[in-house]
Amino acid sequence: MTLEMKSIFNNELDHWTLEVQGEIDVFTAKNLREEMIRIFSEKQKDIILDFNKLSYIDSTGLGVIIGAYGRMKEKGNHLIIVNAKQNVLKLLTITGLDKILIRNTF
Amino acid sequence: MTLEMKSIFNNELDHWTLEVQGEIDVFTAKNLREEMIRIFSEKQKDIILDFNKLSYIDSTGLGVIIGAYGRMKEKGNHLIIVNAKQNVLKLLTITGLDKILIRNTF
Amino acid sequence: MADLLKFSIPGKPEYVGVVRLAVSSVANRAGFDIEAIEDIKVAVAEACNNAILHGIHDNCCNYEVVFTLDEKKLTIEIDDNGRGYDTVNYQEPDLSNPKEGGLGIFIIKALMDEVQINSNTGKGTTITMTKYI
Amino acid sequence: MADLLKFSIPGKPEYVGVVRLAVSSVANRAGFDIEAIEDIKVAVAEACNNAILHGIHDNCCNYEVVFTLDEKKLTIEIDDNGRGYDTVNYQEPDLSNPKEGGLGIFIIKALMDEVQINSNTGKGTTITMTKYI
Ligand SMILES: Nc1ncnc2c1ncn2[C@@H]1O[C@H](COP(=O)(O)OP(=O)(O)O)[C@@H](O)[C@H]1O
Ligand SMILES: Nc1ncnc2c1ncn2[C@@H]1O[C@H](COP(=O)(O)OP(=O)(O)O)[C@@H](O)[C@H]1O
């Protein structure tokens, strides 16, 4: 039940990478929401969510991501998830979010 | 709550090494008892318990070790614990078992 | 005979992690494989979320998680004495048009073999889910 | 206000691991450091062992583990409706002459800040232990 986040802006590729470590759940999801809002208002660019070190996500976490996706889409920006583990990928697939948040190439 | 054990007889040093992995508790302690009885009856030699991979022990586990210590002492054999982790060492110290089961040199 | 485990947990987000760990441990003991353990963990956590977010008012009370375990199946009941809701009006989420909410029950149904919800407005909600071993 | 968690667990050795995981998680949430979490886990597990091995007959029933958590301390009560025993005749183990049994309560007292045992022959045992944060 801990969530650590590291946001780095990649000048070369002109996007944010937000690396998430731990668990996104009903207790920690608000921290992800705040961090996504913070970086997107700092620099209104695409965001890559790196889920390499994410061990768990629940529907409140997915809700936060859907919210950010919607707000960013309005402004013409992309939100993309990379490196999701099997269990996280399963939830993205069940909910159809893989279709809009995961791309083979960016 | 799993316990895995590997017993190897060391011909050179003329003793058993019993490597224990996992947790010794009220559920698994009987397996340790059986293994110690089995190897000691196969070859009546000293036993080195290697606790390098032991993450937990409770008083039922300590009881099994004390029992084996007593039976082996009667026959003139030694039972020695090596590589105990901090938390396991703490219990051995609290119960005074460090004095009879841990040696600086073997 | 079936084994029964009962947990009573404060209706606060910070304790759902305790339930998740306990659920994983019970499911592991029951003999489920890693993927099934994960499914059960997620499904139970979603039901706990609902008890906390929709059922119970302002951290006022505890909810219960009850496990019944036999050789063939694990049944888990999550029970709150909260607000309750009208289950008849429940609408499945439209996956082609994602919204911020409304995924919990859908996910539970996707992950468990049987799901039953009993809710009474003003009295509370019981969701019962089963997974076969 | 204090948070209350209640677990009812079958009196069988195979479920003590579930309690251990849950205890660790609660103690972690309470803010204890790793060594204190380990101490609490061991102490609670020893009390569970006693409920199972001495209190309850032949897996017949469940025992309870109750956590009360506030800003200053975590109190845990392990409660069985089992055989009970005469606490007055309790003898501390003689550490210079190790025996196979008799270490459980000694270990609990060594690891926790406060320990209180209430037992009635034929009625059951409640052991209450506290650790300050
Ligand atoms: N335990 C509960 N108590 C009260 N209402 C509930 C409960 N569980 C579910 N509901 C109702 O069902 C709706 C759908 O729940 P769910 O599918 O989990 O999505 P979400 O929780 O994101 O709204 C909730 O918005 C709520 O109105
Ligand atoms: N929950 C209990 N129910 C009945 N008797 C108990 C209980 N807890 C402890 N006892 C009694 O106290 C004794 C000492 O317990 P303990 O110090 O844990 O050592 P051990 O369990 O190895 O005997 C037990 O042998 C038992 O007679």
Coordinates of C-alpha atoms and ligand atoms in Angstrom, one line a residue:
Chain A
M1 CA 0.0 0.0 0.0
T2 CA 2.7 2.4 -0.9
L3 CA 3.0 4.3 -4.1
E4 CA 6.2 6.0 -5.3
M5 CA 6.3 8.2 -8.4
K6 CA 9.1 9.7 -10.4
S7 CA 8.3 12.2 -13.2
I8 CA 10.9 13.1 -15.8
F9 CA 10.4 15.3 -18.8
N10 CA 12.2 14.0 -21.8
N11 CA 13.3 17.0 -23.9
E12 CA 14.4 14.9 -26.9
L13 CA 11.2 13.0 -27.3
D14 CA 9.1 15.9 -25.9
H15 CA 7.0 14.0 -23.5
W16 CA 6.7 13.1 -19.8
T17 CA 7.6 9.8 -18.4
L18 CA 5.9 9.0 -15.1
E19 CA 7.4 6.0 -13.5
V20 CA 5.1 4.4 -10.9
Q21 CA 6.3 2.0 -8.2
G22 CA 4.1 0.0 -5.8
E23 CA 0.3 -0.2 -5.6
I24 CA -2.4 2.1 -7.0
D25 CA -5.5 1.5 -4.9
V26 CA -8.3 3.3 -3.1
F27 CA -5.7 4.7 -0.6
T28 CA -3.0 5.9 -3.0
A29 CA -4.9 6.7 -6.2
K30 CA -5.4 10.3 -5.3
N31 CA -1.6 10.7 -5.2
L32 CA -1.4 9.6 -8.8
R33 CA -4.2 12.0 -9.8
E34 CA -2.4 14.9 -8.2
E35 CA 1.0 14.0 -9.8
M36 CA -0.6 13.7 -13.3
I37 CA -2.4 17.1 -12.8
R38 CA 0.8 18.7 -11.5
I39 CA 3.1 17.6 -14.4
F40 CA 0.5 18.2 -17.1
S41 CA -0.1 21.8 -15.8
E42 CA 3.7 22.3 -15.6
K43 CA 4.2 21.3 -19.2
Q44 CA 1.2 20.4 -21.4
K45 CA 2.7 17.4 -23.2
D46 CA 2.0 13.7 -23.7
I47 CA 2.5 11.4 -20.7
I48 CA 4.0 7.9 -20.8
L49 CA 3.0 6.0 -17.7
D50 CA 5.8 3.4 -17.0
F51 CA 4.2 0.5 -15.1
N52 CA 7.3 -1.6 -15.0
K53 CA 7.4 -1.4 -11.2
L54 CA 3.6 -1.3 -10.6
S55 CA 2.5 -4.5 -8.8
Y56 CA -1.2 -3.7 -8.4
I57 CA -4.0 -1.4 -9.6
D58 CA -7.7 -1.3 -8.8
S59 CA -10.7 0.4 -10.4
T60 CA -10.1 3.7 -8.5
G61 CA -6.6 3.7 -10.1
L62 CA -8.1 3.0 -13.5
G63 CA -10.6 5.8 -12.9
V64 CA -7.8 8.3 -12.2
I65 CA -6.1 7.2 -15.5
I66 CA -9.4 7.5 -17.5
G67 CA -10.0 10.9 -16.0
A68 CA -6.5 12.1 -17.0
Y69 CA -6.9 10.5 -20.5
G70 CA -10.1 12.5 -21.0
R71 CA -8.6 15.8 -19.9
M72 CA -5.5 15.3 -22.0
K73 CA -7.4 14.2 -25.1
E74 CA -9.4 17.4 -25.0
K75 CA -6.2 19.3 -25.2
G76 CA -4.9 17.1 -28.0
N77 CA -2.4 15.1 -25.9
H78 CA -1.8 11.4 -25.5
L79 CA -1.6 9.3 -22.4
I80 CA 0.1 5.9 -22.9
I81 CA 0.9 3.0 -20.6
V82 CA 4.1 1.0 -21.1
N83 CA 5.6 -2.1 -19.4
A84 CA 2.5 -3.2 -17.6
K85 CA 2.9 -6.5 -15.8
Q86 CA 0.6 -9.5 -16.5
N87 CA -1.8 -8.8 -13.7
V88 CA -2.2 -5.1 -14.5
L89 CA -2.5 -5.9 -18.2
K90 CA -5.3 -8.3 -17.4
L91 CA -7.4 -5.5 -15.8
L92 CA -6.6 -3.1 -18.7
T93 CA -7.8 -5.8 -21.1
I94 CA -11.0 -6.7 -19.2
T95 CA -12.0 -3.1 -19.1
G96 CA -11.1 -2.4 -22.7
L97 CA -8.6 0.3 -21.7
D98 CA -5.7 -1.5 -23.4
K99 CA -7.3 -0.4 -26.7
I100 CA -6.9 3.3 -25.9
L101 CA -3.9 3.3 -23.5
I102 CA -1.5 0.8 -25.0
R103 CA 0.2 1.2 -28.3
N104 CA 2.7 -1.0 -30.0
T105 CA 4.7 2.0 -31.1
F106 CA 4.7 5.5 -29.8
Chain B
M1 CA 4.0 -21.0 5.5
T2 CA 6.2 -23.3 3.4
L3 CA 9.3 -25.0 4.5
E4 CA 11.9 -26.6 2.2
M5 CA 14.8 -28.6 3.4
K6 CA 17.9 -30.0 1.8
S7 CA 20.2 -32.4 3.6
I8 CA 23.7 -33.1 2.4
F9 CA 26.3 -35.3 4.1
N10 CA 29.7 -33.7 3.9
N11 CA 32.2 -36.6 3.8
E12 CA 35.2 -34.4 4.2
L13 CA 34.1 -32.6 7.3
D14 CA 32.1 -35.7 8.5
H15 CA 28.9 -33.9 9.3
W16 CA 25.4 -33.2 7.9
T17 CA 24.4 -29.9 6.6
L18 CA 20.6 -29.3 6.7
E19 CA 19.7 -26.2 4.7
V20 CA 16.3 -24.8 5.7
Q21 CA 14.3 -22.5 3.5
G22 CA 11.1 -20.7 4.4
E23 CA 9.2 -20.7 7.7
I24 CA 9.3 -23.1 10.7
D25 CA 6.1 -22.8 12.5
V26 CA 3.3 -24.7 14.2
F27 CA 2.3 -26.0 10.7
T28 CA 5.7 -27.0 9.3
A29 CA 7.8 -27.8 12.4
K30 CA 6.9 -31.5 12.3
N31 CA 8.6 -31.7 8.9
L32 CA 11.8 -30.4 10.4
R33 CA 11.5 -33.0 13.2
E34 CA 11.1 -35.8 10.8
E35 CA 14.0 -34.7 8.6
M36 CA 16.3 -34.4 11.5
I37 CA 15.3 -37.8 12.8
R38 CA 15.7 -39.3 9.3
I39 CA 19.2 -38.0 8.6
F40 CA 20.5 -38.7 12.1
S41 CA 19.3 -42.3 11.9
E42 CA 20.8 -42.7 8.4
K43 CA 24.2 -41.5 9.7
Q44 CA 24.7 -40.7 13.3
K45 CA 26.8 -37.6 12.9
D46 CA 26.8 -33.9 13.9
I47 CA 24.3 -31.7 12.1
I48 CA 24.8 -28.1 10.9
L49 CA 21.5 -26.3 10.5
D50 CA 22.0 -23.7 7.9
F51 CA 19.4 -20.9 8.5
N52 CA 20.6 -18.6 5.7
K53 CA 17.3 -18.9 4.0
L54 CA 15.1 -19.2 7.0
S55 CA 12.8 -16.2 7.3
Y56 CA 10.8 -17.2 10.5
I57 CA 10.8 -19.6 13.4
D58 CA 8.4 -19.9 16.3
S59 CA 8.6 -21.7 19.7
T60 CA 7.3 -25.0 18.1
G61 CA 10.3 -24.8 15.8
L62 CA 12.7 -24.1 18.7
G63 CA 11.1 -27.0 20.5
V64 CA 11.9 -29.4 17.7
I65 CA 15.5 -28.1 17.7
I66 CA 15.8 -28.5 21.4
G67 CA 14.5 -32.0 21.2
A68 CA 17.0 -33.0 18.5
Y69 CA 19.8 -31.3 20.5
G70 CA 19.0 -33.4 23.5
R71 CA 18.7 -36.7 21.6
M72 CA 22.0 -36.0 19.7
K73 CA 23.8 -34.9 22.9
E74 CA 23.0 -38.2 24.5
K75 CA 24.8 -39.9 21.7
G76 CA 27.7 -37.5 21.9
N77 CA 26.8 -35.5 18.7
H78 CA 26.6 -31.8 18.2
L79 CA 23.8 -29.7 16.7
I80 CA 24.8 -26.3 15.5
I81 CA 23.0 -23.4 13.8
V82 CA 24.8 -21.2 11.3
N83 CA 23.8 -18.1 9.3
A84 CA 20.7 -17.2 11.3
K85 CA 19.2 -13.9 10.3
Q86 CA 18.6 -11.1 12.7
N87 CA 15.0 -11.9 13.6
V88 CA 15.8 -15.6 14.1
L89 CA 18.9 -14.7 16.1
K90 CA 16.8 -12.5 18.3
L91 CA 14.6 -15.5 19.4
L92 CA 17.6 -17.7 19.9
T93 CA 19.1 -15.0 22.1
I94 CA 16.0 -14.4 24.1
T95 CA 15.6 -18.1 24.9
G96 CA 19.3 -18.6 25.7
L97 CA 19.6 -21.1 22.9
D98 CA 22.4 -19.1 21.2
K99 CA 24.7 -20.3 24.0
I100 CA 24.3 -23.9 23.2
L101 CA 23.5 -23.9 19.5
I102 CA 25.7 -21.2 18.0
R103 CA 29.5 -21.4 18.0
N104 CA 32.0 -19.0 16.6
T105 CA 34.1 -21.8 15.2
F106 CA 33.0 -25.3 14.5
Chain C
M1 CA -16.3 -29.5 6.8
A2 CA -15.7 -26.0 5.5
D3 CA -13.4 -23.6 7.2
L4 CA -14.7 -20.2 8.1
L5 CA -12.6 -17.0 8.4
K6 CA -14.2 -13.7 9.4
F7 CA -12.6 -10.3 9.3
S8 CA -14.1 -7.1 10.6
I9 CA -12.3 -4.1 9.1
P10 CA -12.6 -0.3 9.6
G11 CA -14.3 1.3 6.6
K12 CA -11.2 3.3 5.7
P13 CA -9.1 3.1 2.5
E14 CA -5.9 2.5 4.5
Y15 CA -7.0 -0.9 5.6
V16 CA -7.9 -2.4 2.2
G17 CA -4.2 -3.4 1.9
V18 CA -4.5 -5.5 5.0
V19 CA -7.5 -7.3 3.5
R20 CA -5.6 -7.8 0.2
L21 CA -2.7 -9.5 2.0
A22 CA -5.0 -11.7 4.1
V23 CA -7.1 -12.7 1.0
S24 CA -3.9 -13.7 -0.9
S25 CA -2.8 -15.8 2.0
V26 CA -6.2 -17.6 2.3
A27 CA -6.4 -18.2 -1.4
N28 CA -2.9 -19.5 -1.5
R29 CA -3.7 -21.9 1.4
A30 CA -6.8 -23.0 -0.6
G31 CA -4.5 -24.1 -3.4
F32 CA -5.3 -21.6 -6.1
D33 CA -2.6 -20.8 -8.6
I34 CA -1.0 -17.3 -8.8
E35 CA -3.3 -15.9 -11.4
A36 CA -6.4 -17.1 -9.5
I37 CA -5.0 -15.7 -6.3
E38 CA -4.6 -12.3 -8.0
D39 CA -8.1 -12.5 -9.4
I40 CA -9.6 -13.1 -6.0
K41 CA -7.5 -10.4 -4.4
V42 CA -8.6 -7.8 -7.0
A43 CA -12.3 -8.9 -6.8
V44 CA -12.4 -8.7 -3.0
A45 CA -10.6 -5.4 -2.9
E46 CA -13.2 -3.9 -5.4
A47 CA -16.0 -5.0 -3.1
C48 CA -14.2 -3.5 -0.1
N49 CA -13.8 -0.3 -2.0
N50 CA -17.5 -0.2 -2.6
A51 CA -18.3 -0.8 1.0
I52 CA -16.0 2.1 2.0
L53 CA -16.9 4.5 -0.8
H54 CA -20.6 3.9 -1.3
G55 CA -21.8 1.8 1.7
I56 CA -20.4 3.2 4.9
H57 CA -20.8 6.9 5.8
D58 CA -17.6 8.9 6.7
N59 CA -15.5 6.0 8.2
C60 CA -18.3 5.5 10.7
C61 CA -18.2 1.7 10.9
N62 CA -16.6 -1.6 10.1
Y63 CA -17.5 -3.9 7.3
E64 CA -17.1 -7.7 7.3
V65 CA -15.2 -10.0 5.0
V66 CA -16.2 -13.7 5.4
F67 CA -14.4 -16.6 3.8
T68 CA -15.8 -20.0 3.5
L69 CA -13.3 -22.6 2.2
D70 CA -13.9 -26.2 1.3
E71 CA -12.1 -28.6 -1.0
K72 CA -13.9 -27.4 -4.1
K73 CA -14.3 -23.7 -3.7
L74 CA -13.6 -20.4 -1.9
T75 CA -16.6 -18.2 -1.2
I76 CA -16.1 -14.7 0.0
E77 CA -18.8 -12.4 1.3
I78 CA -18.3 -8.7 1.8
D79 CA -20.9 -7.2 4.0
D80 CA -21.6 -3.6 5.0
N81 CA -24.5 -2.1 7.0
G82 CA -24.3 1.0 4.9
R83 CA -26.5 3.0 2.6
G84 CA -27.4 0.2 0.2
Y85 CA -28.5 0.8 -3.4
D86 CA -31.0 -0.3 -6.0
T87 CA -29.3 -3.2 -7.7
V88 CA -32.1 -3.3 -10.4
N89 CA -30.9 0.0 -11.9
Y90 CA -27.3 -1.2 -12.2
Q91 CA -25.8 -0.5 -15.7
E92 CA -22.8 -2.3 -17.1
P93 CA -20.1 0.2 -18.2
D94 CA -19.9 1.1 -21.9
L95 CA -16.3 0.0 -22.5
S96 CA -16.2 1.9 -25.8
N97 CA -16.7 5.1 -23.9
P98 CA -14.7 4.9 -20.7
K99 CA -15.8 6.8 -17.6
E100 CA -14.0 7.5 -14.4
G101 CA -16.3 5.3 -12.3
G102 CA -18.5 2.3 -12.7
L103 CA -15.9 -0.5 -13.2
G104 CA -15.8 -2.2 -9.9
I105 CA -18.7 -4.6 -10.1
F106 CA -17.9 -5.3 -13.8
I107 CA -14.4 -6.3 -12.8
I108 CA -15.6 -8.5 -9.9
K109 CA -18.0 -10.4 -12.3
A110 CA -15.2 -10.8 -14.9
L111 CA -12.8 -12.3 -12.4
M112 CA -15.0 -14.6 -10.2
D113 CA -17.0 -17.7 -11.2
E114 CA -20.2 -16.6 -9.3
V115 CA -21.3 -13.3 -8.0
Q116 CA -24.4 -12.4 -6.2
I117 CA -25.4 -9.0 -4.8
N118 CA -28.0 -8.3 -2.2
S119 CA -28.6 -4.7 -1.3
N120 CA -31.3 -2.8 0.6
T121 CA -31.5 0.9 0.6
G122 CA -30.7 2.2 4.1
K123 CA -29.8 -1.3 5.3
G124 CA -26.7 -2.3 3.5
T125 CA -25.1 -4.5 0.9
T126 CA -23.8 -8.0 0.8
I127 CA -21.8 -9.2 -2.2
T128 CA -21.1 -12.9 -2.4
M129 CA -18.5 -14.2 -4.8
T130 CA -17.2 -17.7 -5.4
K131 CA -14.2 -19.1 -7.2
Y132 CA -13.8 -22.9 -7.9
I133 CA -10.5 -24.5 -7.2
Chain D
M1 CA -10.7 7.3 18.0
A2 CA -9.2 3.9 17.9
D3 CA -9.5 1.6 14.9
L4 CA -10.7 -1.9 15.6
L5 CA -10.0 -5.0 13.5
K6 CA -11.4 -8.4 14.4
F7 CA -10.3 -11.7 12.9
S8 CA -12.0 -15.0 13.5
I9 CA -9.7 -17.9 12.5
P10 CA -10.2 -21.7 12.4
G11 CA -8.2 -23.3 15.2
K12 CA -5.9 -25.1 12.8
P13 CA -2.1 -24.8 12.4
E14 CA -2.4 -24.1 8.6
Y15 CA -4.1 -20.7 9.2
V16 CA -1.6 -19.1 11.6
G17 CA 0.3 -18.0 8.5
V18 CA -2.7 -16.0 7.4
V19 CA -2.8 -14.3 10.8
R20 CA 1.0 -13.5 10.6
L21 CA 0.6 -11.8 7.3
A22 CA -2.4 -9.8 8.5
V23 CA -0.6 -8.8 11.7
S24 CA 2.5 -7.6 9.8
S25 CA 0.3 -5.5 7.6
V26 CA -1.6 -3.9 10.5
A27 CA 1.6 -3.2 12.4
N28 CA 3.1 -1.7 9.3
R29 CA 0.1 0.5 8.9
A30 CA 0.4 1.5 12.5
G31 CA 3.9 2.8 11.7
F32 CA 6.1 0.4 13.6
D33 CA 9.6 -0.2 12.3
I34 CA 10.7 -3.6 10.9
E35 CA 12.0 -5.0 14.1
A36 CA 8.9 -4.1 16.1
I37 CA 6.7 -5.5 13.3
E38 CA 8.6 -8.8 13.6
D39 CA 8.2 -8.8 17.4
I40 CA 4.5 -8.3 17.2
K41 CA 4.1 -10.9 14.5
V42 CA 6.0 -13.5 16.6
A43 CA 4.2 -12.7 19.8
V44 CA 0.7 -12.9 18.2
A45 CA 1.7 -16.2 16.4
E46 CA 2.8 -17.7 19.7
A47 CA -0.6 -16.8 21.3
C48 CA -2.4 -18.3 18.3
N49 CA -0.3 -21.5 18.7
N50 CA -1.4 -21.7 22.3
A51 CA -5.1 -21.2 21.4
I52 CA -4.8 -24.0 18.8
L53 CA -2.5 -26.4 20.7
H54 CA -3.8 -26.0 24.3
G55 CA -7.1 -24.1 24.1
I56 CA -9.3 -25.5 21.4
H57 CA -10.1 -29.2 21.2
D58 CA -9.4 -31.0 17.9
N59 CA -9.9 -28.2 15.5
C60 CA -13.4 -27.8 16.8
C61 CA -13.7 -24.0 16.7
N62 CA -12.5 -20.7 15.7
Y63 CA -10.5 -18.3 17.9
E64 CA -10.4 -14.5 17.7
V65 CA -7.7 -12.0 17.1
V66 CA -8.7 -8.4 17.9
F67 CA -6.6 -5.4 17.1
T68 CA -7.1 -2.0 18.7
L69 CA -5.0 0.7 17.1
D70 CA -4.6 4.3 18.1
E71 CA -1.9 6.9 17.6
K72 CA 0.2 5.7 20.6
K73 CA -0.2 1.9 20.7
L74 CA -1.4 -1.3 19.1
T75 CA -3.2 -3.7 21.4
I76 CA -3.9 -7.3 20.3
E77 CA -6.2 -9.7 22.1
I78 CA -6.2 -13.4 21.2
D79 CA -9.2 -15.1 22.6
D80 CA -10.2 -18.8 22.6
N81 CA -13.2 -20.4 24.2
G82 CA -11.2 -23.5 24.9
R83 CA -9.9 -25.5 27.8
G84 CA -8.4 -22.7 29.8
Y85 CA -5.7 -23.3 32.4
D86 CA -4.5 -22.2 35.8
T87 CA -2.3 -19.2 35.2
V88 CA -1.2 -19.1 38.9
N89 CA 0.9 -22.3 38.4
Y90 CA 2.7 -20.9 35.3
Q91 CA 6.4 -21.4 35.6
E92 CA 9.0 -19.5 33.6
P93 CA 11.3 -21.8 31.6
D94 CA 14.7 -22.5 33.0
L95 CA 16.9 -21.2 30.2
S96 CA 20.0 -23.0 31.4
N97 CA 18.1 -26.3 31.0
P98 CA 16.2 -26.1 27.7
K99 CA 13.1 -28.2 27.3
E100 CA 11.0 -28.9 24.2
G101 CA 8.1 -26.8 25.3
G102 CA 7.2 -23.9 27.6
L103 CA 8.7 -21.0 25.7
G104 CA 5.7 -19.4 24.1
I105 CA 4.5 -17.1 26.9
F106 CA 8.1 -16.3 27.8
I107 CA 8.7 -15.1 24.3
I108 CA 5.5 -13.1 24.2
K109 CA 6.5 -11.3 27.4
A110 CA 10.0 -10.6 26.1
L111 CA 8.8 -9.1 22.9
M112 CA 5.7 -7.0 23.9
D113 CA 5.5 -4.0 26.3
E114 CA 2.5 -5.2 28.2
V115 CA 1.0 -8.7 28.5
Q116 CA -2.0 -9.8 30.5
I117 CA -3.5 -13.3 30.6
N118 CA -7.0 -14.1 31.7
S119 CA -7.9 -17.8 31.7
N120 CA -10.7 -19.9 33.2
T121 CA -10.5 -23.6 33.2
G122 CA -13.2 -25.0 31.0
K123 CA -14.1 -21.5 29.7
G124 CA -11.2 -20.3 27.7
T125 CA -8.2 -17.9 27.6
T126 CA -7.7 -14.3 26.6
I127 CA -4.2 -12.9 26.2
T128 CA -3.9 -9.2 25.7
M129 CA -0.7 -7.7 24.5
T130 CA 0.3 -4.1 23.8
K131 CA 3.2 -2.5 22.0
Y132 CA 3.8 1.3 22.1
I133 CA 4.6 3.0 18.8
Ligands
LIG1 N1 -21.6 -1.6 -1.0 C1 -22.3 -0.7 -1.7 N2 -23.1 0.2 -1.0 C2 -23.8 1.1 -1.7 N3 -23.8 1.3 -3.0 C3 -23.0 0.4 -3.7 C4 -22.2 -0.6 -3.1 N4 -21.6 -1.3 -4.1 C5 -21.9 -0.7 -5.2 N5 -22.8 0.3 -5.1 C6 -23.5 1.1 -6.1 O1 -23.2 0.5 -7.4 C7 -22.5 1.5 -8.2 C8 -21.6 0.7 -9.2 O2 -20.5 0.2 -8.4 P1 -19.1 -0.2 -9.2 O3 -19.4 -1.0 -10.4 O4 -18.2 -0.8 -8.2 O5 -18.5 1.2 -9.7 P2 -18.1 2.5 -8.9 O6 -17.8 2.0 -7.5 O7 -16.9 3.0 -9.5 O8 -19.2 3.5 -8.9 C9 -21.9 2.4 -7.3 O9 -21.6 3.7 -7.9 C10 -22.9 2.5 -6.2 O10 -23.9 3.4 -6.5
LIG2 N1 -4.8 -20.6 25.2 C1 -4.4 -21.5 26.1 N2 -5.3 -22.4 26.5 C2 -5.0 -23.4 27.4 N3 -3.8 -23.4 28.0 C3 -2.9 -22.5 27.7 C4 -3.1 -21.5 26.7 N4 -2.0 -20.8 26.6 C5 -1.1 -21.3 27.4 N5 -1.6 -22.4 28.1 C6 -0.9 -23.2 29.1 O1 0.3 -22.6 29.5 C7 1.4 -23.4 29.2 C8 2.6 -22.6 28.8 O2 2.5 -22.1 27.5 P1 3.7 -21.6 26.7 O3 4.6 -20.8 27.5 O4 3.2 -21.0 25.4 O5 4.5 -22.9 26.3 P2 4.0 -24.2 25.5 O6 2.9 -23.8 24.6 O7 5.2 -24.6 24.7 O8 3.6 -25.2 26.5 C9 0.9 -24.4 28.2 O9 1.6 -25.6 28.2 C10 -0.5 -24.6 28.6 O10 -0.7 -25.5 29.6

